[in-house]
PDB file of C-alpha atoms and ligand atoms in Angstrom:
ATOM      1  CA  MET A   1     122.132  99.153  82.487  1.00 68.00           C
ATOM      2  CA  SER A   2     119.670  96.557  81.303  1.00 90.00           C
ATOM      3  CA  ARG A   3     117.064  95.415  83.775  1.00 97.00           C
ATOM      4  CA  ILE A   4     115.979  91.890  84.421  1.00 98.00           C
ATOM      5  CA  VAL A   5     112.223  91.696  83.933  1.00 98.00           C
ATOM      6  CA  TYR A   6     109.705  88.913  84.500  1.00 98.00           C
ATOM      7  CA  VAL A   7     107.535  87.652  81.644  1.00 98.00           C
ATOM      8  CA  ASN A   8     105.249  84.647  81.985  1.00 98.00           C
ATOM      9  CA  GLY A   9     107.505  82.500  84.117  1.00 97.00           C
ATOM     10  CA  ASP A  10     110.919  83.728  82.930  1.00 98.00           C
ATOM     11  CA  TYR A  11     113.423  86.258  84.210  1.00 98.00           C
ATOM     12  CA  VAL A  12     115.023  87.846  81.131  1.00 98.00           C
ATOM     13  CA  PRO A  13     117.000  90.972  80.171  1.00 98.00           C
ATOM     14  CA  GLU A  14     114.491  93.670  79.146  1.00 98.00           C
ATOM     15  CA  GLU A  15     115.554  93.616  75.465  1.00 97.00           C
ATOM     16  CA  GLU A  16     114.667  89.925  75.269  1.00 97.00           C
ATOM     17  CA  ALA A  17     111.214  90.172  76.844  1.00 97.00           C
ATOM     18  CA  LYS A  18     108.410  89.277  74.423  1.00 97.00           C
ATOM     19  CA  ILE A  19     104.603  89.350  74.444  1.00 97.00           C
ATOM     20  CA  SER A  20     102.294  88.300  71.596  1.00 98.00           C
ATOM     21  CA  ILE A  21     100.915  91.047  69.304  1.00 98.00           C
ATOM     22  CA  PHE A  22      97.549  89.318  69.920  1.00 98.00           C
ATOM     23  CA  ASP A  23      97.761  89.941  73.659  1.00 98.00           C
ATOM     24  CA  ARG A  24      94.471  91.587  74.630  1.00 98.00           C
ATOM     25  CA  GLY A  25      96.343  93.991  76.860  1.00 98.00           C
ATOM     26  CA  PHE A  26      98.023  95.371  73.726  1.00 98.00           C
ATOM     27  CA  LEU A  27      94.938  95.293  71.462  1.00 98.00           C
ATOM     28  CA  MET A  28      92.081  96.146  73.869  1.00 97.00           C
ATOM     29  CA  ALA A  29      93.662  97.455  77.111  1.00 98.00           C
ATOM     30  CA  ASP A  30      92.186  94.251  78.563  1.00 98.00           C
ATOM     31  CA  GLY A  31      94.359  94.078  81.636  1.00 98.00           C
ATOM     32  CA  VAL A  32      95.012  95.349  85.128  1.00 98.00           C
ATOM     33  CA  TYR A  33      98.087  96.524  86.983  1.00 98.00           C
ATOM     34  CA  GLU A  34      99.580  97.341  90.358  1.00 98.00           C
ATOM     35  CA  VAL A  35     102.507  99.501  91.426  1.00 98.00           C
ATOM     36  CA  THR A  36     104.220  98.687  94.716  1.00 98.00           C
ATOM     37  CA  PRO A  37     106.764 101.082  96.201  1.00 98.00           C
ATOM     38  CA  VAL A  38     110.151  99.804  97.374  1.00 98.00           C
ATOM     39  CA  MET A  39     112.324 101.359 100.074  1.00 98.00           C
ATOM     40  CA  ASP A  40     115.461  99.852 101.598  1.00 97.00           C
ATOM     41  CA  GLY A  41     114.951  97.001  99.112  1.00 98.00           C
ATOM     42  CA  LYS A  42     111.602  96.099 100.736  1.00 98.00           C
ATOM     43  CA  LEU A  43     107.994  96.227  99.523  1.00 98.00           C
ATOM     44  CA  LEU A  44     105.700  98.861 101.054  1.00 98.00           C
ATOM     45  CA  ASP A  45     101.960  98.290 101.593  1.00 98.00           C
ATOM     46  CA  TYR A  46     102.319  94.990  99.700  1.00 98.00           C
ATOM     47  CA  PRO A  47      99.262  93.148 101.156  1.00 98.00           C
ATOM     48  CA  GLY A  48      96.991  95.999 100.053  1.00 98.00           C
ATOM     49  CA  HIS A  49      98.310  95.921  96.499  1.00 98.00           C
ATOM     50  CA  VAL A  50      97.824  92.160  96.207  1.00 98.00           C
ATOM     51  CA  ALA A  51      94.297  92.390  97.637  1.00 98.00           C
ATOM     52  CA  ARG A  52      93.374  95.085  95.107  1.00 98.00           C
ATOM     53  CA  LEU A  53      94.911  93.019  92.285  1.00 98.00           C
ATOM     54  CA  HIS A  54      92.603  90.128  93.204  1.00 98.00           C
ATOM     55  CA  ARG A  55      89.615  92.458  93.217  1.00 98.00           C
ATOM     56  CA  SER A  56      90.501  93.958  89.804  1.00 98.00           C
ATOM     57  CA  LEU A  57      90.964  90.467  88.298  1.00 98.00           C
ATOM     58  CA  ASP A  58      87.676  89.207  89.777  1.00 98.00           C
ATOM     59  CA  GLU A  59      85.719  92.234  88.526  1.00 98.00           C
ATOM     60  CA  LEU A  60      86.952  91.595  84.967  1.00 98.00           C
ATOM     61  CA  GLN A  61      86.815  87.782  85.184  1.00 97.00           C
ATOM     62  CA  ILE A  62      90.509  87.506  84.332  1.00 97.00           C
ATOM     63  CA  ALA A  63      92.118  84.342  85.654  1.00 95.00           C
ATOM     64  CA  ASN A  64      94.729  84.772  88.375  1.00 96.00           C
ATOM     65  CA  PRO A  65      98.038  83.750  86.758  1.00 97.00           C
ATOM     66  CA  VAL A  66      99.979  82.754  89.930  1.00 97.00           C
ATOM     67  CA  GLY A  67      99.406  82.045  93.598  1.00 97.00           C
ATOM     68  CA  ASP A  68     100.109  84.678  96.253  1.00 97.00           C
ATOM     69  CA  ASP A  69     103.278  83.003  97.552  1.00 98.00           C
ATOM     70  CA  GLU A  70     104.711  82.827  94.052  1.00 98.00           C
ATOM     71  CA  LEU A  71     103.758  86.458  93.345  1.00 98.00           C
ATOM     72  CA  LEU A  72     105.570  87.674  96.447  1.00 98.00           C
ATOM     73  CA  LYS A  73     108.585  85.574  95.467  1.00 98.00           C
ATOM     74  CA  ILE A  74     108.636  87.173  91.994  1.00 98.00           C
ATOM     75  CA  HIS A  75     108.478  90.694  93.481  1.00 98.00           C
ATOM     76  CA  ARG A  76     111.358  89.930  95.842  1.00 98.00           C
ATOM     77  CA  GLU A  77     113.398  88.172  93.176  1.00 98.00           C
ATOM     78  CA  LEU A  78     113.106  91.149  90.808  1.00 98.00           C
ATOM     79  CA  VAL A  79     114.127  93.557  93.571  1.00 98.00           C
ATOM     80  CA  ARG A  80     117.107  91.309  94.332  1.00 98.00           C
ATOM     81  CA  ARG A  81     118.191  90.718  90.721  1.00 98.00           C
ATOM     82  CA  ASN A  82     118.003  94.435  89.914  1.00 98.00           C
ATOM     83  CA  ASP A  83     119.589  95.456  93.189  1.00 98.00           C
ATOM     84  CA  LEU A  84     116.693  97.883  93.730  1.00 98.00           C
ATOM     85  CA  ASP A  85     116.974  99.965  96.885  1.00 98.00           C
ATOM     86  CA  GLU A  86     114.324 102.627  96.195  1.00 98.00           C
ATOM     87  CA  GLY A  87     111.715 102.692  93.441  1.00 98.00           C
ATOM     88  CA  LEU A  88     108.741 100.738  92.181  1.00 98.00           C
ATOM     89  CA  VAL A  89     107.714  97.261  91.114  1.00 98.00           C
ATOM     90  CA  TYR A  90     105.199  97.408  88.248  1.00 98.00           C
ATOM     91  CA  LEU A  91     102.959  94.368  87.724  1.00 98.00           C
ATOM     92  CA  GLN A  92     100.545  93.788  84.859  1.00 98.00           C
ATOM     93  CA  VAL A  93      98.117  90.957  84.228  1.00 98.00           C
ATOM     94  CA  THR A  94      96.266  90.817  80.926  1.00 98.00           C
ATOM     95  CA  ARG A  95      93.608  88.391  79.782  1.00 98.00           C
ATOM     96  CA  GLY A  96      96.193  86.901  77.417  1.00 98.00           C
ATOM     97  CA  ALA A  97      96.474  86.334  73.683  1.00 97.00           C
ATOM     98  CA  ALA A  98      93.511  85.477  71.446  1.00 97.00           C
ATOM     99  CA  ASP A  99      92.386  86.357  67.911  1.00 97.00           C
ATOM    100  CA  ARG A 100      91.015  89.911  68.057  1.00 98.00           C
ATOM    101  CA  ASP A 101      87.350  89.966  69.045  1.00 98.00           C
ATOM    102  CA  PHE A 102      85.141  92.080  71.306  1.00 98.00           C
ATOM    103  CA  VAL A 103      83.932  88.821  72.833  1.00 98.00           C
ATOM    104  CA  TRP A 104      86.658  87.799  75.212  1.00 97.00           C
ATOM    105  CA  PRO A 105      87.801  84.177  75.338  1.00 95.00           C
ATOM    106  CA  GLN A 106      86.782  82.176  78.429  1.00 93.00           C
ATOM    107  CA  ASP A 107      89.887  80.005  78.348  1.00 92.00           C
ATOM    108  CA  ALA A 108      92.740  82.442  77.590  1.00 94.00           C
ATOM    109  CA  THR A 109      95.955  82.026  79.539  1.00 97.00           C
ATOM    110  CA  PRO A 110      96.589  85.341  81.341  1.00 98.00           C
ATOM    111  CA  SER A 111      99.899  87.123  80.750  1.00 98.00           C
ATOM    112  CA  LEU A 112     101.950  88.237  83.721  1.00 98.00           C
ATOM    113  CA  VAL A 113     104.665  90.866  83.396  1.00 98.00           C
ATOM    114  CA  LEU A 114     106.639  92.566  86.152  1.00 98.00           C
ATOM    115  CA  PHE A 115     109.516  95.030  86.049  1.00 98.00           C
ATOM    116  CA  THR A 116     111.284  97.381  88.418  1.00 98.00           C
ATOM    117  CA  GLN A 117     111.835 101.125  88.109  1.00 98.00           C
ATOM    118  CA  GLU A 118     114.473 102.958  90.068  1.00 98.00           C
ATOM    119  CA  LYS A 119     112.944 106.145  91.480  1.00 97.00           C
ATOM    120  CA  MET A 120     113.662 108.518  94.300  1.00 97.00           C
ATOM    121  CA  LEU A 121     110.597 108.367  96.547  1.00 97.00           C
ATOM    122  CA  GLU A 122     111.549 109.804  99.922  1.00 96.00           C
ATOM    123  CA  ASP A 123     113.456 112.850  98.658  1.00 95.00           C
ATOM    124  CA  SER A 124     111.706 113.422  95.336  1.00 94.00           C
ATOM    125  CA  GLU A 125     111.216 116.990  94.098  1.00 92.00           C
ATOM    126  CA  GLY A 126     107.374 117.083  93.941  1.00 94.00           C
ATOM    127  CA  PRO A 127     106.738 116.369  97.610  1.00 93.00           C
ATOM    128  CA  LYS A 128     109.664 118.572  98.681  1.00 93.00           C
ATOM    129  CA  HIS A 129     108.180 121.746  97.189  1.00 96.00           C
ATOM    130  CA  GLY A 130     104.567 120.726  96.588  1.00 98.00           C
ATOM    131  CA  ILE A 131     102.929 120.353  93.180  1.00 98.00           C
ATOM    132  CA  LYS A 132     100.685 122.571  91.061  1.00 98.00           C
ATOM    133  CA  VAL A 133      97.484 121.167  89.599  1.00 98.00           C
ATOM    134  CA  ILE A 134      94.916 122.316  87.067  1.00 98.00           C
ATOM    135  CA  SER A 135      91.363 121.026  86.765  1.00 98.00           C
ATOM    136  CA  GLN A 136      90.319 118.932  83.770  1.00 98.00           C
ATOM    137  CA  PRO A 137      87.026 117.182  83.000  1.00 98.00           C
ATOM    138  CA  ASP A 138      86.952 113.540  84.111  1.00 98.00           C
ATOM    139  CA  LEU A 139      86.305 111.750  80.831  1.00 98.00           C
ATOM    140  CA  ARG A 140      87.330 108.245  81.966  1.00 98.00           C
ATOM    141  CA  TRP A 141      85.019 105.232  81.981  1.00 98.00           C
ATOM    142  CA  HIS A 142      82.941 104.663  85.101  1.00 97.00           C
ATOM    143  CA  ARG A 143      84.682 101.672  86.652  1.00 98.00           C
ATOM    144  CA  ARG A 144      87.600 103.651  88.007  1.00 98.00           C
ATOM    145  CA  ASP A 145      87.668 101.341  91.033  1.00 98.00           C
ATOM    146  CA  ILE A 146      89.224  98.695  88.754  1.00 98.00           C
ATOM    147  CA  LYS A 147      92.914  99.413  88.159  1.00 98.00           C
ATOM    148  CA  THR A 148      92.939  98.818  84.395  1.00 98.00           C
ATOM    149  CA  VAL A 149      95.716  99.650  81.945  1.00 98.00           C
ATOM    150  CA  GLN A 150      93.407 102.031  80.021  1.00 98.00           C
ATOM    151  CA  LEU A 151      95.497 105.056  80.917  1.00 98.00           C
ATOM    152  CA  LEU A 152      95.231 107.141  77.766  1.00 98.00           C
ATOM    153  CA  TYR A 153      92.850 109.751  79.182  1.00 98.00           C
ATOM    154  CA  PRO A 154      94.753 110.209  82.473  1.00 98.00           C
ATOM    155  CA  SER A 155      97.941 110.509  80.408  1.00 98.00           C
ATOM    156  CA  PHE A 156      96.236 113.056  78.105  1.00 98.00           C
ATOM    157  CA  ALA A 157      94.989 115.086  81.089  1.00 98.00           C
ATOM    158  CA  LYS A 158      98.467 115.077  82.632  1.00 98.00           C
ATOM    159  CA  MET A 159      99.921 116.351  79.335  1.00 98.00           C
ATOM    160  CA  GLN A 160      97.350 119.184  79.415  1.00 98.00           C
ATOM    161  CA  ALA A 161      98.611 120.026  82.898  1.00 98.00           C
ATOM    162  CA  LYS A 162     102.258 119.974  81.773  1.00 98.00           C
ATOM    163  CA  ALA A 163     101.389 122.207  78.781  1.00 98.00           C
ATOM    164  CA  ALA A 164      99.789 124.662  81.246  1.00 98.00           C
ATOM    165  CA  GLY A 165     102.952 124.733  83.373  1.00 98.00           C
ATOM    166  CA  ALA A 166     101.458 122.552  86.142  1.00 98.00           C
ATOM    167  CA  ASP A 167     102.427 119.115  87.428  1.00 98.00           C
ATOM    168  CA  ASP A 168      99.145 117.230  87.364  1.00 98.00           C
ATOM    169  CA  ALA A 169      95.421 117.501  86.717  1.00 98.00           C
ATOM    170  CA  TRP A 170      92.618 117.046  89.234  1.00 98.00           C
ATOM    171  CA  LEU A 171      89.689 115.529  87.398  1.00 98.00           C
ATOM    172  CA  VAL A 172      86.231 117.043  87.834  1.00 98.00           C
ATOM    173  CA  GLU A 173      82.860 115.406  87.211  1.00 98.00           C
ATOM    174  CA  ASP A 174      79.445 116.994  87.824  1.00 98.00           C
ATOM    175  CA  GLY A 175      81.207 119.894  89.533  1.00 98.00           C
ATOM    176  CA  PHE A 176      83.186 117.799  92.020  1.00 98.00           C
ATOM    177  CA  VAL A 177      86.788 116.588  92.082  1.00 98.00           C
ATOM    178  CA  THR A 178      87.053 112.833  91.632  1.00 98.00           C
ATOM    179  CA  GLU A 179      90.846 112.344  91.950  1.00 98.00           C
ATOM    180  CA  GLY A 180      94.183 113.183  90.317  1.00 98.00           C
ATOM    181  CA  THR A 181      95.309 111.507  87.086  1.00 98.00           C
ATOM    182  CA  SER A 182      97.209 108.920  89.138  1.00 98.00           C
ATOM    183  CA  ASN A 183      96.560 109.835  92.756  1.00 98.00           C
ATOM    184  CA  ASN A 184      93.796 110.439  95.284  1.00 98.00           C
ATOM    185  CA  ALA A 185      92.954 114.059  96.131  1.00 98.00           C
ATOM    186  CA  TYR A 186      92.472 115.716  99.550  1.00 98.00           C
ATOM    187  CA  ILE A 187      91.933 119.140 101.059  1.00 98.00           C
ATOM    188  CA  VAL A 188      92.391 120.343 104.625  1.00 98.00           C
ATOM    189  CA  THR A 189      89.869 122.903 105.885  1.00 98.00           C
ATOM    190  CA  LYS A 190      90.898 125.917 107.950  1.00 96.00           C
ATOM    191  CA  ASP A 191      89.795 124.061 111.103  1.00 96.00           C
ATOM    192  CA  GLY A 192      92.097 121.142 110.228  1.00 96.00           C
ATOM    193  CA  THR A 193      89.538 118.638 108.872  1.00 98.00           C
ATOM    194  CA  ILE A 194      90.816 116.386 106.082  1.00 98.00           C
ATOM    195  CA  ILE A 195      88.326 115.937 103.253  1.00 98.00           C
ATOM    196  CA  THR A 196      88.631 113.336 100.514  1.00 98.00           C
ATOM    197  CA  ARG A 197      86.098 111.815  98.159  1.00 98.00           C
ATOM    198  CA  ASN A 198      84.251 108.762  99.468  1.00 98.00           C
ATOM    199  CA  LEU A 199      84.949 105.383  97.844  1.00 98.00           C
ATOM    200  CA  SER A 200      82.721 104.347  94.939  1.00 98.00           C
ATOM    201  CA  THR A 201      83.180 103.336  91.303  1.00 98.00           C
ATOM    202  CA  ASP A 202      84.077 107.010  90.631  1.00 98.00           C
ATOM    203  CA  ILE A 203      87.647 106.672  91.947  1.00 98.00           C
ATOM    204  CA  LEU A 204      90.431 104.178  92.425  1.00 98.00           C
ATOM    205  CA  HIS A 205      90.510 102.844  95.977  1.00 98.00           C
ATOM    206  CA  GLY A 206      94.068 103.927  96.682  1.00 98.00           C
ATOM    207  CA  ILE A 207      96.188 101.671  98.846  1.00 98.00           C
ATOM    208  CA  THR A 208      98.133 104.695 100.090  1.00 98.00           C
ATOM    209  CA  ARG A 209      94.776 106.414 100.762  1.00 98.00           C
ATOM    210  CA  ALA A 210      93.665 103.525 103.000  1.00 98.00           C
ATOM    211  CA  SER A 211      96.928 103.606 104.966  1.00 98.00           C
ATOM    212  CA  VAL A 212      96.987 107.402 105.281  1.00 98.00           C
ATOM    213  CA  LEU A 213      93.361 107.605 106.477  1.00 98.00           C
ATOM    214  CA  LYS A 214      94.065 104.941 109.110  1.00 97.00           C
ATOM    215  CA  LEU A 215      97.144 106.848 110.296  1.00 97.00           C
ATOM    216  CA  ALA A 216      95.236 110.147 110.292  1.00 98.00           C
ATOM    217  CA  ALA A 217      92.569 108.615 112.550  1.00 96.00           C
ATOM    218  CA  GLU A 218      95.266 107.247 114.883  1.00 96.00           C
ATOM    219  CA  ALA A 219      96.788 110.756 115.021  1.00 96.00           C
ATOM    220  CA  GLN A 220      93.343 112.103 116.093  1.00 96.00           C
ATOM    221  CA  LEU A 221      92.927 114.082 112.879  1.00 97.00           C
ATOM    222  CA  LYS A 222      89.341 114.556 111.745  1.00 98.00           C
ATOM    223  CA  VAL A 223      88.543 113.016 108.353  1.00 98.00           C
ATOM    224  CA  ILE A 224      85.357 113.425 106.329  1.00 98.00           C
ATOM    225  CA  GLU A 225      84.908 111.337 103.182  1.00 98.00           C
ATOM    226  CA  ARG A 226      82.835 113.393 100.749  1.00 98.00           C
ATOM    227  CA  PRO A 227      83.237 115.105  97.368  1.00 98.00           C
ATOM    228  CA  PHE A 228      84.587 118.681  97.205  1.00 98.00           C
ATOM    229  CA  THR A 229      84.700 121.318  94.475  1.00 98.00           C
ATOM    230  CA  ILE A 230      87.676 123.131  92.947  1.00 98.00           C
ATOM    231  CA  ALA A 231      86.431 126.393  94.542  1.00 98.00           C
ATOM    232  CA  GLU A 232      86.370 124.748  97.982  1.00 98.00           C
ATOM    233  CA  ALA A 233      89.876 123.393  97.374  1.00 98.00           C
ATOM    234  CA  GLN A 234      91.155 126.834  96.348  1.00 98.00           C
ATOM    235  CA  ASN A 235      89.843 128.221  99.652  1.00 98.00           C
ATOM    236  CA  ALA A 236      91.233 125.376 101.758  1.00 98.00           C
ATOM    237  CA  ALA A 237      94.159 125.728 104.154  1.00 98.00           C
ATOM    238  CA  GLU A 238      96.006 122.897 102.400  1.00 98.00           C
ATOM    239  CA  ALA A 239      95.639 120.268  99.734  1.00 98.00           C
ATOM    240  CA  PHE A 240      97.529 117.073  99.027  1.00 98.00           C
ATOM    241  CA  ALA A 241      97.583 113.902  96.959  1.00 98.00           C
ATOM    242  CA  THR A 242      98.478 110.289  97.763  1.00 98.00           C
ATOM    243  CA  ALA A 243      99.788 107.461  95.604  1.00 98.00           C
ATOM    244  CA  ALA A 244     102.268 104.605  95.804  1.00 98.00           C
ATOM    245  CA  SER A 245     104.813 106.667  93.866  1.00 97.00           C
ATOM    246  CA  LEU A 246     104.168 109.923  95.764  1.00 97.00           C
ATOM    247  CA  PHE A 247     103.306 108.758  99.286  1.00 98.00           C
ATOM    248  CA  VAL A 248     101.770 112.022 100.564  1.00 98.00           C
ATOM    249  CA  CYS A 249     102.489 115.049  98.385  1.00 98.00           C
ATOM    250  CA  ALA A 250     101.354 118.611  99.089  1.00 98.00           C
ATOM    251  CA  VAL A 251      99.435 120.516  96.402  1.00 98.00           C
ATOM    252  CA  ILE A 252     100.344 124.208  96.536  1.00 98.00           C
ATOM    253  CA  GLU A 253      98.438 125.660  93.585  1.00 98.00           C
ATOM    254  CA  ILE A 254      95.065 124.849  92.005  1.00 98.00           C
ATOM    255  CA  ASP A 255      94.086 126.465  88.688  1.00 98.00           C
ATOM    256  CA  GLY A 256      96.533 129.308  89.319  1.00 98.00           C
ATOM    257  CA  VAL A 257      95.374 129.999  92.908  1.00 98.00           C
ATOM    258  CA  THR A 258      98.129 129.597  95.519  1.00 98.00           C
ATOM    259  CA  LEU A 259      97.163 127.817  98.740  1.00 97.00           C
ATOM    260  CA  GLY A 260      98.387 129.373 101.987  1.00 93.00           C
ATOM    261  CA  ASP A 261     101.965 130.582 101.656  1.00 95.00           C
ATOM    262  CA  GLY A 262     102.642 128.359  98.618  1.00 96.00           C
ATOM    263  CA  LYS A 263     104.621 125.828 100.638  1.00 97.00           C
ATOM    264  CA  PRO A 264     103.668 122.300 101.769  1.00 97.00           C
ATOM    265  CA  GLY A 265     101.365 122.705 104.779  1.00 97.00           C
ATOM    266  CA  PRO A 266     101.742 121.150 108.237  1.00 97.00           C
ATOM    267  CA  VAL A 267      99.077 118.438 107.840  1.00 97.00           C
ATOM    268  CA  ALA A 268     100.506 117.169 104.532  1.00 97.00           C
ATOM    269  CA  ARG A 269     104.062 117.255 105.934  1.00 97.00           C
ATOM    270  CA  ARG A 270     103.070 115.422 109.096  1.00 97.00           C
ATOM    271  CA  LEU A 271     101.075 112.738 107.271  1.00 98.00           C
ATOM    272  CA  ARG A 272     103.971 112.214 104.867  1.00 98.00           C
ATOM    273  CA  GLU A 273     106.380 111.713 107.769  1.00 97.00           C
ATOM    274  CA  ILE A 274     104.043 109.343 109.631  1.00 98.00           C
ATOM    275  CA  TYR A 275     103.237 107.385 106.459  1.00 98.00           C
ATOM    276  CA  ILE A 276     106.880 106.879 105.509  1.00 98.00           C
ATOM    277  CA  ALA A 277     107.841 105.819 109.028  1.00 98.00           C
ATOM    278  CA  GLU A 278     104.944 103.355 109.381  1.00 97.00           C
ATOM    279  CA  ALA A 279     105.142 101.916 105.858  1.00 97.00           C
ATOM    280  CA  ARG A 280     108.879 101.445 106.233  1.00 97.00           C
ATOM    281  CA  ALA A 281     108.483  99.701 109.592  1.00 97.00           C
ATOM    282  CA  ALA A 282     105.928  97.278 108.102  1.00 97.00           C
ATOM    283  CA  ALA A 283     107.792  96.757 104.775  1.00 98.00           C
ATOM    284  CA  MET A 284     108.423  93.203 103.672  1.00 97.00           C
TER     285      MET A 284
HETATM  286  N1  LIG B 301      93.905 107.155  91.643  1.00 86.19           N
HETATM  287  C1  LIG B 301      94.363 106.791  90.438  1.00 86.19           C
HETATM  288  C2  LIG B 301      93.545 107.092  89.233  1.00 86.19           C
HETATM  289  C3  LIG B 301      95.594 106.120  90.315  1.00 86.19           C
HETATM  290  O1  LIG B 301      96.053 105.762  89.105  1.00 86.19           O
HETATM  291  C4  LIG B 301      96.346 105.865  91.494  1.00 86.19           C
HETATM  292  C5  LIG B 301      97.633 105.175  91.424  1.00 86.19           C
HETATM  293  O2  LIG B 301      98.136 104.846  90.362  1.00 86.19           O
HETATM  294  C6  LIG B 301      95.838 106.278  92.727  1.00 86.19           C
HETATM  295  C7  LIG B 301      94.601 106.904  92.774  1.00 86.19           C
HETATM  296  C8  LIG B 301      96.583 106.018  94.002  1.00 86.19           C
HETATM  297  O3  LIG B 301      96.514 104.663  94.346  1.00 86.19           O
HETATM  298  P1  LIG B 301      97.660 103.961  95.204  1.00 86.19           P
HETATM  299  O4  LIG B 301      97.754 104.732  96.477  1.00 86.19           O
HETATM  300  O5  LIG B 301      97.169 102.589  95.404  1.00 86.19           O
HETATM  301  O6  LIG B 301      98.904 104.049  94.396  1.00 86.19           O
END
């Protein structure tokens, strides 16, 4: 079934959607994106995603294509028109079309594209059984706090993981894990402390991460934000990842080493339950 997508002011069937070949998103990866999860036809963690979109646009001096009220309306309209109960809304803003040049135009009209993806989130396979990860060098640029559409290296690293029989790669820089290819990374020590890398330009400031850390604190779980190594992760009681498309997902194997009994651990399971309940209650 054809989806209805949004392109620069119009709702059109996906086969009719068009963007210029001179769009700088296409030619230079000059654009940013957001992915908002949908459950029960409602948007989860939406204010966080919009706030991060503003930050990404500001950092790259890309003009904001629409106001916040209009953006929320577009999200809701796409969910409605596609009858989306569970899945994702993908949003992309690029600097717009201009003759190809490394110097970006000051006056380009930004392009705005949104589409929906149906996806099982609550009962998806990864979180049910836990995922396996391998380590890969983090060869991305150093402004990973900006959610740009330059996803070739994360995609490449994930393909390396798939080729090795794993589900994802945890990226390592200077001996420490930064994050997953499209998720934030955590371990749980044997005394129950949750460890995840501190925020900086080294990692994306995950919206799910922010919500999960707040909920962990409310549940009296101890959290330390600092880098950790693959060896420390392999010796941990548990590991997990967070992302809009995963919520909280246990990691059960790291570079061939099984964690615990090879099943999702109690901290990851509990945080997943709490996150889903809270995000659902606050959905809009
Ligand atoms: N880190 C990276 C590199 C990502 O691409 C993502 C999500 O796409 C995340 C972390 C998780 O962020 P969020 O929880 O906002 O989805």
